[in-house]
């Protein structure tokens, strides 16, 4: 009889090994479990299995594959709490708030949405000259390489459209969060045919082996711009297709007409979702002089009052940084801002005696555009707030960096907000929210934030080959 994967203990036991690499809870340093680490031989073996399994998977109809995806979504639903408990320990993200339980729920939602998107053949020409039809056929084997911040959700963003379109998938999770992705795969594989979804936990060299493998046909990558560039180089030899979702440094521009009390919470969560460790989080906020002090104080109050602590404690909604390197990046950037004369309104003083990679929710004011905390993606709980007198100047500052993932405009006047939004260079510009994603709405970055789109019918097309038939 197969193991019941709906309990945390069983699910963790299913993905841990006795002699693997230890994984620790970033909040406490406690051992979560030992993970298997793959070799390049394991990658070769997984690709051989995937290539074989893809033949019959790719031959199924869309309706048949959709049925499998819904059954996989049912399995996620049944194991949702166990999955969230693993995220809370391995990533450190709290169970509540827009965190671990939310992430497990998003996995189910994205699986179901991708199962159901309609994708009809397009008749391009049908007249006396002949008939041309555009359809989308499987690419083959997709290698999906992911980051540590939303390990399950981003894996589903990659695997759900890929499977729907008839590809087999090999996931390479971040070395920081291998158990989360193996747990997700164990749950999904209760419903999927053998071999169409596999996982090869390992470090960057295993990611490189995936992106260089001659029998992998497409790479879906989410992570830093630097690694995205390395993957493009690796993929070039075989002309692999690539979708790259990379780093961002999203700007938010506030207009002077907002009601600060009404909008401060949403601005806060736009920046501090997942304790700031989110690709499309608000990472620099531009505020007009007329409401600057009021908004800074409102955000500082929320930051100081929002409970931060261990992922597994029900009361917390902010958690630790996931790893020591990320904690240091945030601490160093805030220190530099402080030395340059910026005001640390709240936070900014990590407790050195506390175990875990915590950094307090930090609001930094009186900071200028050239400061490294504004120029460099902090990817953590420290928000710089830049004062502006001239809206054109604020828009120029927002657009001046070499990344362009998301951005936002905050205003009570929808027309004015839309005008400003049209001038911002980013894959997505939100109005009166930041970072809200929807499985039906395409998402992707411009400039060095990536190429290609995920989600929606557009996302399906990007994990398929366009094929024209003409008679
Ligand atoms: P990272 O680039 O360090 O690592 C991502 C993955 O790439 C890991 O699995 C890693 O092992 C692998 N890797 C490393 N070197 C490789 C190589 N040479 N070839 C192939 N794979 C390799 O990124 P990270 O630190 O895990 O994630 C944080 C970054 O990801 C941030 O910049 C963030 O903005 C970005 N991000 C973007 C999105 C998005 O949708 N655009 C979403 C989440 C995170």
Short mmCIF file of C-alpha atoms and ligand atoms in Angstrom, two decimals:
data_model
loop_
_atom_site.label_atom_id
_atom_site.label_comp_id
_atom_site.label_asym_id
_atom_site.label_seq_id
_atom_site.Cartn_x
_atom_site.Cartn_y
_atom_site.Cartn_z
CA UNK A 1 0.00 0.00 0.00
CA UNK A 2 1.34 3.46 -0.76
CA UNK A 3 2.24 5.84 2.07
CA UNK A 4 -0.30 8.42 3.22
CA UNK A 5 1.34 11.73 2.29
CA UNK A 6 -1.26 13.93 3.94
CA UNK A 7 0.56 14.02 7.28
CA UNK A 8 3.64 16.12 7.90
CA UNK A 9 5.63 13.25 9.43
CA UNK A 10 4.96 10.89 6.55
CA UNK A 11 5.64 13.51 3.91
CA UNK A 12 8.91 14.60 5.50
CA UNK A 13 9.96 10.94 5.91
CA UNK A 14 9.21 10.34 2.22
CA UNK A 15 11.70 13.03 1.10
CA UNK A 16 14.53 12.68 3.62
CA UNK A 17 17.43 10.22 3.56
CA UNK A 18 19.70 9.10 6.37
CA UNK A 19 23.05 10.00 4.83
CA UNK A 20 22.18 13.12 2.83
CA UNK A 21 22.96 16.79 3.26
CA UNK A 22 21.42 18.38 6.36
CA UNK A 23 18.77 21.08 5.96
CA UNK A 24 18.18 23.44 8.90
CA UNK A 25 15.26 25.64 9.95
CA UNK A 26 16.47 29.22 9.31
CA UNK A 27 14.54 30.44 12.37
CA UNK A 28 16.02 28.03 14.92
CA UNK A 29 18.96 26.24 13.33
CA UNK A 30 17.24 22.93 14.13
CA UNK A 31 17.66 20.04 11.71
CA UNK A 32 14.65 19.61 9.45
CA UNK A 33 16.02 16.52 7.66
CA UNK A 34 18.72 15.30 5.32
CA UNK A 35 18.26 15.66 1.59
CA UNK A 36 19.49 13.56 -1.25
CA UNK A 37 21.92 15.45 -3.54
CA UNK A 38 22.04 14.41 -7.18
CA UNK A 39 25.08 13.69 -9.33
CA UNK A 40 25.36 14.47 -13.02
CA UNK A 41 24.77 10.73 -13.63
CA UNK A 42 21.43 11.15 -11.86
CA UNK A 43 20.60 14.00 -14.25
CA UNK A 44 21.40 11.75 -17.24
CA UNK A 45 19.25 8.96 -15.83
CA UNK A 46 16.35 11.34 -15.15
CA UNK A 47 16.53 12.75 -18.68
CA UNK A 48 16.47 9.24 -20.18
CA UNK A 49 13.36 8.37 -18.14
CA UNK A 50 11.71 11.70 -19.02
CA UNK A 51 12.36 11.30 -22.75
CA UNK A 52 10.72 7.89 -22.70
CA UNK A 53 7.76 8.94 -20.54
CA UNK A 54 7.13 12.04 -22.64
CA UNK A 55 6.25 9.98 -25.70
CA UNK A 56 3.00 8.61 -24.29
CA UNK A 57 2.29 11.74 -22.20
CA UNK A 58 2.66 14.00 -25.26
CA UNK A 59 0.34 11.70 -27.21
CA UNK A 60 -2.55 12.22 -24.76
CA UNK A 61 -5.23 14.78 -25.54
CA UNK A 62 -5.40 18.12 -23.70
CA UNK A 63 -8.52 16.86 -21.91
CA UNK A 64 -6.72 13.75 -20.67
CA UNK A 65 -3.74 15.73 -19.40
CA UNK A 66 -6.09 18.28 -17.80
CA UNK A 67 -7.71 15.41 -15.93
CA UNK A 68 -4.33 14.35 -14.56
CA UNK A 69 -3.56 17.95 -13.49
CA UNK A 70 -6.85 18.18 -11.61
CA UNK A 71 -6.08 14.90 -9.83
CA UNK A 72 -2.65 16.31 -8.96
CA UNK A 73 -4.40 19.43 -7.61
CA UNK A 74 -6.65 17.19 -5.49
CA UNK A 75 -3.52 15.57 -4.05
CA UNK A 76 -2.07 19.00 -3.20
CA UNK A 77 -5.34 19.91 -1.53
CA UNK A 78 -5.25 16.75 0.60
CA UNK A 79 -1.61 17.38 1.64
CA UNK A 80 -1.85 21.19 1.86
CA UNK A 81 -1.18 21.41 5.60
CA UNK A 82 1.72 18.95 5.45
CA UNK A 83 3.25 20.93 2.55
CA UNK A 84 2.82 24.21 4.46
CA UNK A 85 4.50 22.70 7.53
CA UNK A 86 7.53 21.76 5.42
CA UNK A 87 7.71 25.28 3.94
CA UNK A 88 7.46 26.79 7.44
CA UNK A 89 10.50 24.78 8.54
CA UNK A 90 12.68 24.83 5.45
CA UNK A 91 12.03 28.33 4.06
CA UNK A 92 11.17 29.65 7.53
CA UNK A 93 8.04 31.41 6.26
CA UNK A 94 5.16 31.64 8.74
CA UNK A 95 2.17 29.38 8.29
CA UNK A 96 -0.20 32.37 8.29
CA UNK A 97 -0.37 35.61 6.31
CA UNK A 98 0.68 35.56 2.66
CA UNK A 99 3.13 32.79 3.45
CA UNK A 100 3.23 28.97 3.78
CA UNK A 101 -0.47 28.02 3.72
CA UNK A 102 -1.04 30.65 1.06
CA UNK A 103 1.77 29.10 -1.03
CA UNK A 104 0.31 25.58 -0.78
CA UNK A 105 -3.09 27.00 -1.82
CA UNK A 106 -1.53 28.79 -4.79
CA UNK A 107 -0.03 25.48 -5.98
CA UNK A 108 -3.50 23.98 -6.21
CA UNK A 109 -4.94 27.09 -7.90
CA UNK A 110 -2.23 27.24 -10.57
CA UNK A 111 -2.56 23.51 -11.35
CA UNK A 112 -6.30 23.84 -11.87
CA UNK A 113 -6.04 27.03 -13.93
CA UNK A 114 -3.42 25.51 -16.21
CA UNK A 115 -5.53 22.41 -16.64
CA UNK A 116 -8.46 24.47 -17.88
CA UNK A 117 -7.07 27.23 -20.15
CA UNK A 118 -8.57 26.78 -23.62
CA UNK A 119 -5.99 26.47 -26.37
CA UNK A 120 -7.61 26.03 -29.74
CA UNK A 121 -5.83 25.68 -33.06
CA UNK A 122 -5.85 29.02 -34.89
CA UNK A 123 -7.06 29.01 -38.48
CA UNK A 124 -4.89 31.70 -40.12
CA UNK A 125 -6.05 31.37 -43.72
CA UNK A 126 -9.00 29.47 -45.14
CA UNK A 127 -9.86 30.55 -48.67
CA UNK A 128 -9.37 29.57 -52.28
CA UNK A 129 -5.58 29.77 -51.85
CA UNK A 130 -5.59 27.04 -49.19
CA UNK A 131 -5.78 26.57 -45.44
CA UNK A 132 -3.15 27.36 -42.79
CA UNK A 133 -3.54 26.35 -39.17
CA UNK A 134 -1.32 27.29 -36.23
CA UNK A 135 -1.20 24.78 -33.42
CA UNK A 136 1.06 24.18 -30.42
CA UNK A 137 2.86 20.86 -29.98
CA UNK A 138 5.02 19.56 -27.11
CA UNK A 139 8.67 20.62 -26.99
CA UNK A 140 9.91 17.45 -25.27
CA UNK A 141 11.71 17.57 -21.92
CA UNK A 142 11.60 20.80 -19.91
CA UNK A 143 14.30 21.54 -17.33
CA UNK A 144 12.89 23.80 -14.59
CA UNK A 145 15.40 25.51 -12.31
CA UNK A 146 14.07 27.44 -9.32
CA UNK A 147 14.90 29.75 -6.41
CA UNK A 148 14.35 29.38 -2.64
CA UNK A 149 11.81 32.10 -1.85
CA UNK A 150 8.59 30.48 -3.12
CA UNK A 151 9.97 27.02 -3.91
CA UNK A 152 6.70 25.11 -4.33
CA UNK A 153 4.66 27.84 -6.00
CA UNK A 154 7.35 28.74 -8.53
CA UNK A 155 7.90 25.03 -9.30
CA UNK A 156 4.18 24.76 -10.07
CA UNK A 157 4.36 27.90 -12.24
CA UNK A 158 6.97 26.02 -14.27
CA UNK A 159 5.67 22.46 -14.25
CA UNK A 160 1.90 22.96 -14.61
CA UNK A 161 1.91 24.62 -18.07
CA UNK A 162 4.77 22.36 -19.20
CA UNK A 163 2.87 19.18 -18.32
CA UNK A 164 -0.39 20.50 -19.73
CA UNK A 165 1.35 21.06 -23.07
CA UNK A 166 2.62 17.47 -23.19
CA UNK A 167 6.19 17.87 -21.98
CA UNK A 168 8.00 15.85 -19.33
CA UNK A 169 9.60 17.97 -16.58
CA UNK A 170 12.79 17.73 -14.55
CA UNK A 171 12.91 20.15 -11.63
CA UNK A 172 16.17 21.41 -10.14
CA UNK A 173 15.25 23.09 -6.84
CA UNK A 174 17.40 25.63 -5.07
CA UNK A 175 20.05 24.03 -2.86
CA UNK A 176 18.50 26.05 -0.01
CA UNK A 177 15.03 24.46 -0.32
CA UNK A 178 15.37 20.92 -1.72
CA UNK A 179 12.90 19.27 0.68
CA UNK A 180 10.00 21.58 -0.20
CA UNK A 181 10.22 20.76 -3.89
CA UNK A 182 10.77 17.03 -3.33
CA UNK A 183 7.71 17.01 -1.06
CA UNK A 184 5.64 18.76 -3.72
CA UNK A 185 6.80 16.26 -6.36
CA UNK A 186 6.04 13.29 -4.09
CA UNK A 187 2.50 14.59 -3.64
CA UNK A 188 1.96 15.34 -7.34
CA UNK A 189 3.37 12.00 -8.43
CA UNK A 190 0.60 10.18 -6.60
CA UNK A 191 -1.58 11.37 -9.47
CA UNK A 192 0.79 11.62 -12.47
CA UNK A 193 2.05 8.83 -14.75
CA UNK A 194 5.51 7.59 -13.86
CA UNK A 195 8.46 9.51 -15.26
CA UNK A 196 6.76 12.69 -16.47
CA UNK A 197 7.79 14.67 -13.39
CA UNK A 198 11.13 14.18 -11.62
CA UNK A 199 13.35 16.19 -9.32
CA UNK A 200 17.13 16.38 -9.14
CA UNK A 201 18.12 18.21 -5.94
CA UNK A 202 21.58 19.71 -6.10
CA UNK A 203 23.69 22.83 -6.25
CA UNK A 204 24.41 25.18 -9.15
CA UNK A 205 26.51 22.54 -10.96
CA UNK A 206 23.43 20.35 -11.26
CA UNK A 207 21.49 23.34 -12.60
CA UNK A 208 24.26 23.81 -15.12
CA UNK A 209 24.12 20.10 -16.06
CA UNK A 210 20.38 20.51 -16.68
CA UNK A 211 20.79 23.66 -18.76
CA UNK A 212 23.58 22.08 -20.84
CA UNK A 213 21.95 18.68 -21.32
CA UNK A 214 21.54 17.91 -25.04
CA UNK A 215 18.28 16.00 -24.49
CA UNK A 216 16.59 18.80 -22.57
CA UNK A 217 14.76 21.02 -25.00
CA UNK A 218 13.60 23.99 -22.95
CA UNK A 219 14.72 25.70 -19.75
CA UNK A 220 12.30 27.48 -17.44
CA UNK A 221 14.43 29.45 -15.01
CA UNK A 222 13.51 31.64 -12.06
CA UNK A 223 16.33 33.19 -10.07
CA UNK A 224 18.95 35.89 -10.24
CA UNK A 225 19.92 37.83 -13.36
CA UNK A 226 23.51 36.59 -13.07
CA UNK A 227 22.45 32.92 -13.18
CA UNK A 228 19.96 33.71 -15.96
CA UNK A 229 22.84 35.02 -18.06
CA UNK A 230 24.85 31.83 -17.38
CA UNK A 231 21.84 29.73 -18.40
CA UNK A 232 21.43 31.63 -21.67
CA UNK A 233 25.06 30.88 -22.45
CA UNK A 234 24.64 27.16 -21.58
CA UNK A 235 21.47 26.91 -23.62
CA UNK A 236 23.00 28.49 -26.70
CA UNK A 237 24.89 25.41 -27.94
CA UNK A 238 21.73 23.39 -28.53
CA UNK A 239 19.54 26.43 -29.23
CA UNK A 240 17.33 25.46 -26.27
CA UNK A 241 14.26 27.56 -25.71
CA UNK A 242 14.47 29.60 -22.50
CA UNK A 243 12.02 31.45 -20.29
CA UNK A 244 13.83 33.60 -17.74
CA UNK A 245 12.13 35.14 -14.69
CA UNK A 246 14.90 37.12 -13.03
CA UNK A 247 15.60 39.66 -10.34
CA UNK A 248 13.79 42.94 -9.97
CA UNK A 249 14.00 46.15 -8.00
CA UNK A 250 10.40 47.28 -8.25
CA UNK A 251 9.54 50.92 -7.76
CA UNK A 252 6.27 52.17 -6.31
CA UNK A 253 5.22 55.77 -6.95
CA UNK A 254 2.74 57.34 -4.55
CA UNK A 255 0.73 60.35 -5.75
CA UNK A 256 -0.16 63.12 -3.30
CA UNK A 257 -3.91 62.39 -3.42
CA UNK A 258 -3.87 59.09 -1.48
CA UNK A 259 -5.50 58.63 1.87
CA UNK A 260 -2.49 57.44 3.84
CA UNK A 261 -4.51 55.63 6.51
CA UNK A 262 -6.41 53.65 3.85
CA UNK A 263 -3.43 52.60 1.76
CA UNK A 264 -0.56 52.12 4.21
CA UNK A 265 -1.36 48.44 4.92
CA UNK A 266 -1.45 47.51 1.24
CA UNK A 267 1.79 49.39 0.57
CA UNK A 268 3.40 47.62 3.53
CA UNK A 269 2.41 44.14 2.31
CA UNK A 270 3.44 45.01 -1.25
CA UNK A 271 6.95 45.43 0.15
CA UNK A 272 7.09 42.93 3.02
CA UNK A 273 5.27 39.92 1.54
CA UNK A 274 7.30 36.82 2.42
CA UNK A 275 9.46 39.09 4.59
CA UNK A 276 10.56 40.99 1.47
CA UNK A 277 11.90 37.86 -0.24
CA UNK A 278 9.74 38.13 -3.32
CA UNK A 279 10.81 38.85 -6.88
CA UNK A 280 8.03 41.32 -7.60
CA UNK A 281 7.86 42.99 -4.19
CA UNK A 282 7.90 46.76 -3.83
CA UNK A 283 11.59 47.46 -3.19
CA UNK A 284 11.82 51.28 -3.36
CA UNK A 285 9.01 53.70 -2.66
CA UNK A 286 8.80 57.25 -4.07
CA UNK A 287 6.60 59.58 -2.01
CA UNK A 288 5.72 63.27 -2.56
CA UNK A 289 7.03 65.74 0.02
CA UNK A 290 3.49 66.79 1.00
CA UNK A 291 2.63 63.40 2.57
CA UNK A 292 6.14 62.03 3.10
CA UNK A 293 6.32 62.22 6.90
CA UNK A 294 2.79 60.93 7.37
CA UNK A 295 3.34 57.86 5.17
CA UNK A 296 6.80 57.12 6.59
CA UNK A 297 5.35 57.16 10.12
CA UNK A 298 2.36 55.00 9.13
CA UNK A 299 4.60 52.37 7.50
CA UNK A 300 7.02 52.42 10.43
CA UNK A 301 4.15 51.81 12.85
CA UNK A 302 2.93 48.79 10.86
CA UNK A 303 6.49 47.46 10.56
CA UNK A 304 7.07 47.73 14.30
CA UNK A 305 3.74 46.08 15.18
CA UNK A 306 3.73 43.17 12.72
CA UNK A 307 4.69 39.92 14.48
CA UNK A 308 7.91 38.33 13.27
CA UNK A 309 9.24 34.97 14.44
CA UNK A 310 9.45 31.25 13.83
CA UNK A 311 7.51 29.93 10.83
CA UNK A 312 5.71 27.24 12.79
CA UNK A 313 4.23 29.63 15.38
CA UNK A 314 0.68 30.54 14.40
CA UNK A 315 0.89 34.20 15.51
CA UNK A 316 3.71 35.27 13.16
CA UNK A 317 3.27 36.75 9.71
CA UNK A 318 6.89 37.79 9.11
CA UNK A 319 9.73 35.26 9.39
CA UNK A 320 13.50 35.02 9.12
CA UNK A 321 15.56 35.48 5.99
CA UNK A 322 15.94 32.05 4.45
CA UNK A 323 19.73 31.97 4.57
CA UNK A 324 22.76 33.68 6.07
CA UNK A 325 23.95 35.17 2.77
CA UNK A 326 20.62 36.95 2.22
CA UNK A 327 20.59 38.21 5.81
CA UNK A 328 24.04 39.73 5.26
CA UNK A 329 22.99 41.43 2.01
CA UNK A 330 20.10 43.17 3.81
CA UNK A 331 22.16 44.08 6.89
CA UNK A 332 25.03 45.49 4.80
CA UNK A 333 22.72 47.60 2.63
CA UNK A 334 20.97 49.10 5.66
CA UNK A 335 24.33 49.78 7.33
CA UNK A 336 25.57 51.59 4.24
CA UNK A 337 22.39 53.69 4.15
CA UNK A 338 22.86 54.57 7.82
CA UNK A 339 26.50 55.60 7.21
CA UNK A 340 25.38 57.78 4.30
CA UNK A 341 23.07 59.72 6.62
CA UNK A 342 19.72 58.05 5.94
CA UNK A 343 17.29 57.75 8.86
CA UNK A 344 16.45 54.26 10.13
CA UNK A 345 12.91 55.01 11.29
CA UNK A 346 12.26 51.55 12.66
CA UNK A 347 14.20 48.26 12.64
CA UNK A 348 17.78 48.22 11.45
CA UNK A 349 19.18 46.63 14.60
CA UNK A 350 19.29 42.84 14.38
CA UNK A 351 19.57 41.13 17.73
CA UNK A 352 22.93 39.33 17.50
CA UNK A 353 22.01 36.97 20.33
CA UNK A 354 18.91 35.66 18.62
CA UNK A 355 19.30 32.35 16.80
CA UNK A 356 18.16 32.28 13.22
CA UNK A 357 18.59 34.62 10.28
CA UNK A 358 16.19 37.30 11.46
CA UNK A 359 16.32 40.91 10.36
CA UNK A 360 13.69 43.28 11.76
CA UNK A 361 11.18 44.93 9.44
CA UNK A 362 13.01 48.15 8.60
CA UNK A 363 11.84 51.48 7.20
CA UNK A 364 14.53 53.83 5.89
CA UNK A 365 13.76 57.49 5.12
CA UNK A 366 15.79 60.56 4.05
CA UNK A 367 17.58 58.38 1.53
CA UNK A 368 18.55 59.43 -1.97
CA UNK A 369 18.28 57.71 -5.31
CA UNK A 370 21.99 56.92 -5.58
CA UNK A 371 22.11 55.01 -2.29
CA UNK A 372 22.91 51.28 -2.72
CA UNK A 373 19.76 50.33 -0.76
CA UNK A 374 17.82 51.99 -3.59
CA UNK A 375 20.00 50.84 -6.47
CA UNK A 376 20.51 47.17 -5.48
CA UNK A 377 17.80 44.55 -4.96
CA UNK A 378 17.73 43.99 -1.17
CA UNK A 379 15.39 40.95 -1.33
CA UNK A 380 14.52 41.31 2.33
CA UNK A 381 12.58 43.31 4.94
CA UNK A 382 14.08 46.80 4.48
CA UNK A 383 12.21 49.44 2.49
CA UNK A 384 13.88 52.69 1.36
CA UNK A 385 11.46 55.62 0.98
CA UNK A 386 12.63 58.39 -1.31
CA UNK A 387 11.08 61.88 -1.19
CA UNK A 388 10.19 63.63 -4.45
CA UNK A 389 8.98 67.13 -5.39
CA UNK A 390 8.52 66.57 -9.08
CA UNK A 391 6.57 63.58 -10.45
CA UNK A 392 8.58 63.53 -13.71
CA UNK A 393 11.73 63.16 -11.63
CA UNK A 394 10.19 60.26 -9.67
CA UNK A 395 9.23 58.49 -12.91
CA UNK A 396 12.76 58.98 -14.24
CA UNK A 397 14.20 57.48 -11.03
CA UNK A 398 11.78 54.56 -11.20
CA UNK A 399 12.83 53.80 -14.79
CA UNK A 400 16.54 54.38 -14.50
CA UNK A 401 17.67 50.93 -13.26
CA UNK A 402 18.57 48.10 -15.59
CA UNK A 403 15.80 45.81 -14.28
CA UNK A 404 12.06 45.99 -14.97
CA UNK A 405 9.96 43.27 -13.37
CA UNK A 406 7.06 45.05 -11.64
CA UNK A 407 6.12 48.56 -10.52
CA UNK A 408 3.15 50.28 -8.96
CA UNK A 409 1.27 53.57 -8.77
CA UNK A 410 -0.78 54.56 -5.72
CA UNK A 411 -3.52 57.14 -6.19
CA UNK A 412 -7.23 57.79 -5.56
CA UNK A 413 -7.53 59.07 -9.13
CA UNK A 414 -7.73 56.11 -11.52
CA UNK A 415 -7.06 58.18 -14.68
CA UNK A 416 -3.99 59.88 -13.27
CA UNK A 417 -2.72 56.56 -11.96
CA UNK A 418 -3.11 54.99 -15.40
CA UNK A 419 -1.25 57.89 -17.04
CA UNK A 420 1.69 57.40 -14.71
CA UNK A 421 1.50 53.60 -15.09
CA UNK A 422 1.84 53.97 -18.87
CA UNK A 423 5.15 55.76 -18.38
CA UNK A 424 6.73 53.09 -16.16
CA UNK A 425 9.02 50.54 -17.80
CA UNK A 426 8.22 47.13 -16.30
CA UNK A 427 6.56 43.85 -17.24
CA UNK A 428 3.63 44.64 -14.93
CA UNK A 429 2.46 47.89 -13.36
CA UNK A 430 -0.10 47.51 -10.59
CA UNK A 431 -2.40 50.31 -9.43
CA UNK A 432 -3.08 50.50 -5.69
CA UNK A 433 -1.52 47.09 -5.13
CA UNK A 434 1.85 45.50 -5.75
CA UNK A 435 2.88 41.96 -6.64
CA UNK A 436 -0.60 40.48 -6.97
CA UNK A 437 -0.35 37.67 -9.52
CA UNK A 438 -3.19 35.74 -11.14
CA UNK A 439 -2.82 32.45 -13.06
CA UNK A 440 -4.88 33.92 -15.94
CA UNK A 441 -2.74 37.05 -16.37
CA UNK A 442 0.66 36.85 -18.09
CA UNK A 443 3.64 37.81 -15.96
CA UNK A 444 7.25 38.45 -16.95
CA UNK A 445 10.05 40.97 -16.79
CA UNK A 446 11.62 43.41 -19.23
CA UNK A 447 15.22 44.63 -19.44
CA UNK A 448 17.45 42.44 -17.24
CA UNK A 449 14.44 41.07 -15.34
CA UNK A 450 14.02 38.37 -17.92
CA UNK A 451 12.38 37.25 -21.11
CA UNK A 452 9.25 35.37 -21.97
CA UNK A 453 5.97 35.22 -20.12
CA UNK A 454 4.44 32.83 -17.64
CA UNK A 455 0.74 32.25 -16.83
CA UNK A 456 -2.39 32.23 -18.90
CA UNK A 457 -2.67 31.03 -22.46
CA UNK A 458 0.51 33.01 -23.26
CA UNK A 459 2.32 30.88 -20.70
CA UNK A 460 1.10 27.66 -22.33
CA UNK A 461 2.37 28.79 -25.72
CA UNK A 462 5.84 29.37 -24.29
CA UNK A 463 6.23 25.74 -23.27
CA UNK A 464 5.18 24.47 -26.69
CA UNK A 465 6.44 24.67 -30.24
CA UNK A 466 4.35 26.69 -32.67
CA UNK A 467 3.54 24.50 -35.65
CA UNK A 468 1.94 25.70 -38.86
CA UNK A 469 0.19 23.25 -41.15
CA UNK A 470 -0.62 24.51 -44.64
CA UNK A 471 -2.49 22.78 -47.38
P1 LIG B 1 20.05 32.06 -7.94
O1 LIG B 1 20.19 32.56 -9.33
O2 LIG B 1 21.21 32.14 -7.04
O3 LIG B 1 19.66 30.50 -7.96
C1 LIG B 1 18.52 30.04 -8.66
C2 LIG B 1 18.74 28.60 -9.09
O4 LIG B 1 19.76 28.54 -10.09
C3 LIG B 1 19.16 27.65 -7.98
O5 LIG B 1 18.43 26.46 -8.13
C4 LIG B 1 20.63 27.44 -8.27
O6 LIG B 1 21.14 26.21 -7.79
C5 LIG B 1 20.65 27.47 -9.78
N1 LIG B 1 21.95 27.76 -10.40
C6 LIG B 1 23.01 28.40 -9.86
N2 LIG B 1 24.01 28.49 -10.78
C7 LIG B 1 23.57 27.90 -11.91
C8 LIG B 1 24.11 27.70 -13.21
N3 LIG B 1 25.32 28.12 -13.54
N4 LIG B 1 23.35 27.09 -14.14
C9 LIG B 1 22.09 26.68 -13.83
N5 LIG B 1 21.53 26.82 -12.62
C10 LIG B 1 22.24 27.43 -11.67
O7 LIG B 1 18.78 32.79 -7.35
P2 LIG B 1 18.18 32.70 -5.86
O8 LIG B 1 19.14 33.39 -4.93
O9 LIG B 1 17.78 31.30 -5.56
O10 LIG B 1 16.85 33.56 -5.99
C11 LIG B 1 16.78 34.92 -5.73
C12 LIG B 1 16.68 35.71 -7.01
O11 LIG B 1 15.63 35.21 -7.82
C13 LIG B 1 16.34 37.18 -6.79
O12 LIG B 1 17.11 37.99 -7.64
C14 LIG B 1 14.88 37.27 -7.19
O13 LIG B 1 14.47 38.55 -7.58
C15 LIG B 1 14.80 36.26 -8.28
N6 LIG B 1 13.43 35.77 -8.45
C16 LIG B 1 12.73 36.10 -9.57
C17 LIG B 1 11.42 35.68 -9.74
C18 LIG B 1 10.61 36.04 -10.97
O14 LIG B 1 9.54 35.48 -11.17
N7 LIG B 1 11.07 36.94 -11.79
C19 LIG B 1 10.82 34.90 -8.74
C20 LIG B 1 11.56 34.58 -7.61
C21 LIG B 1 12.86 35.00 -7.48
#
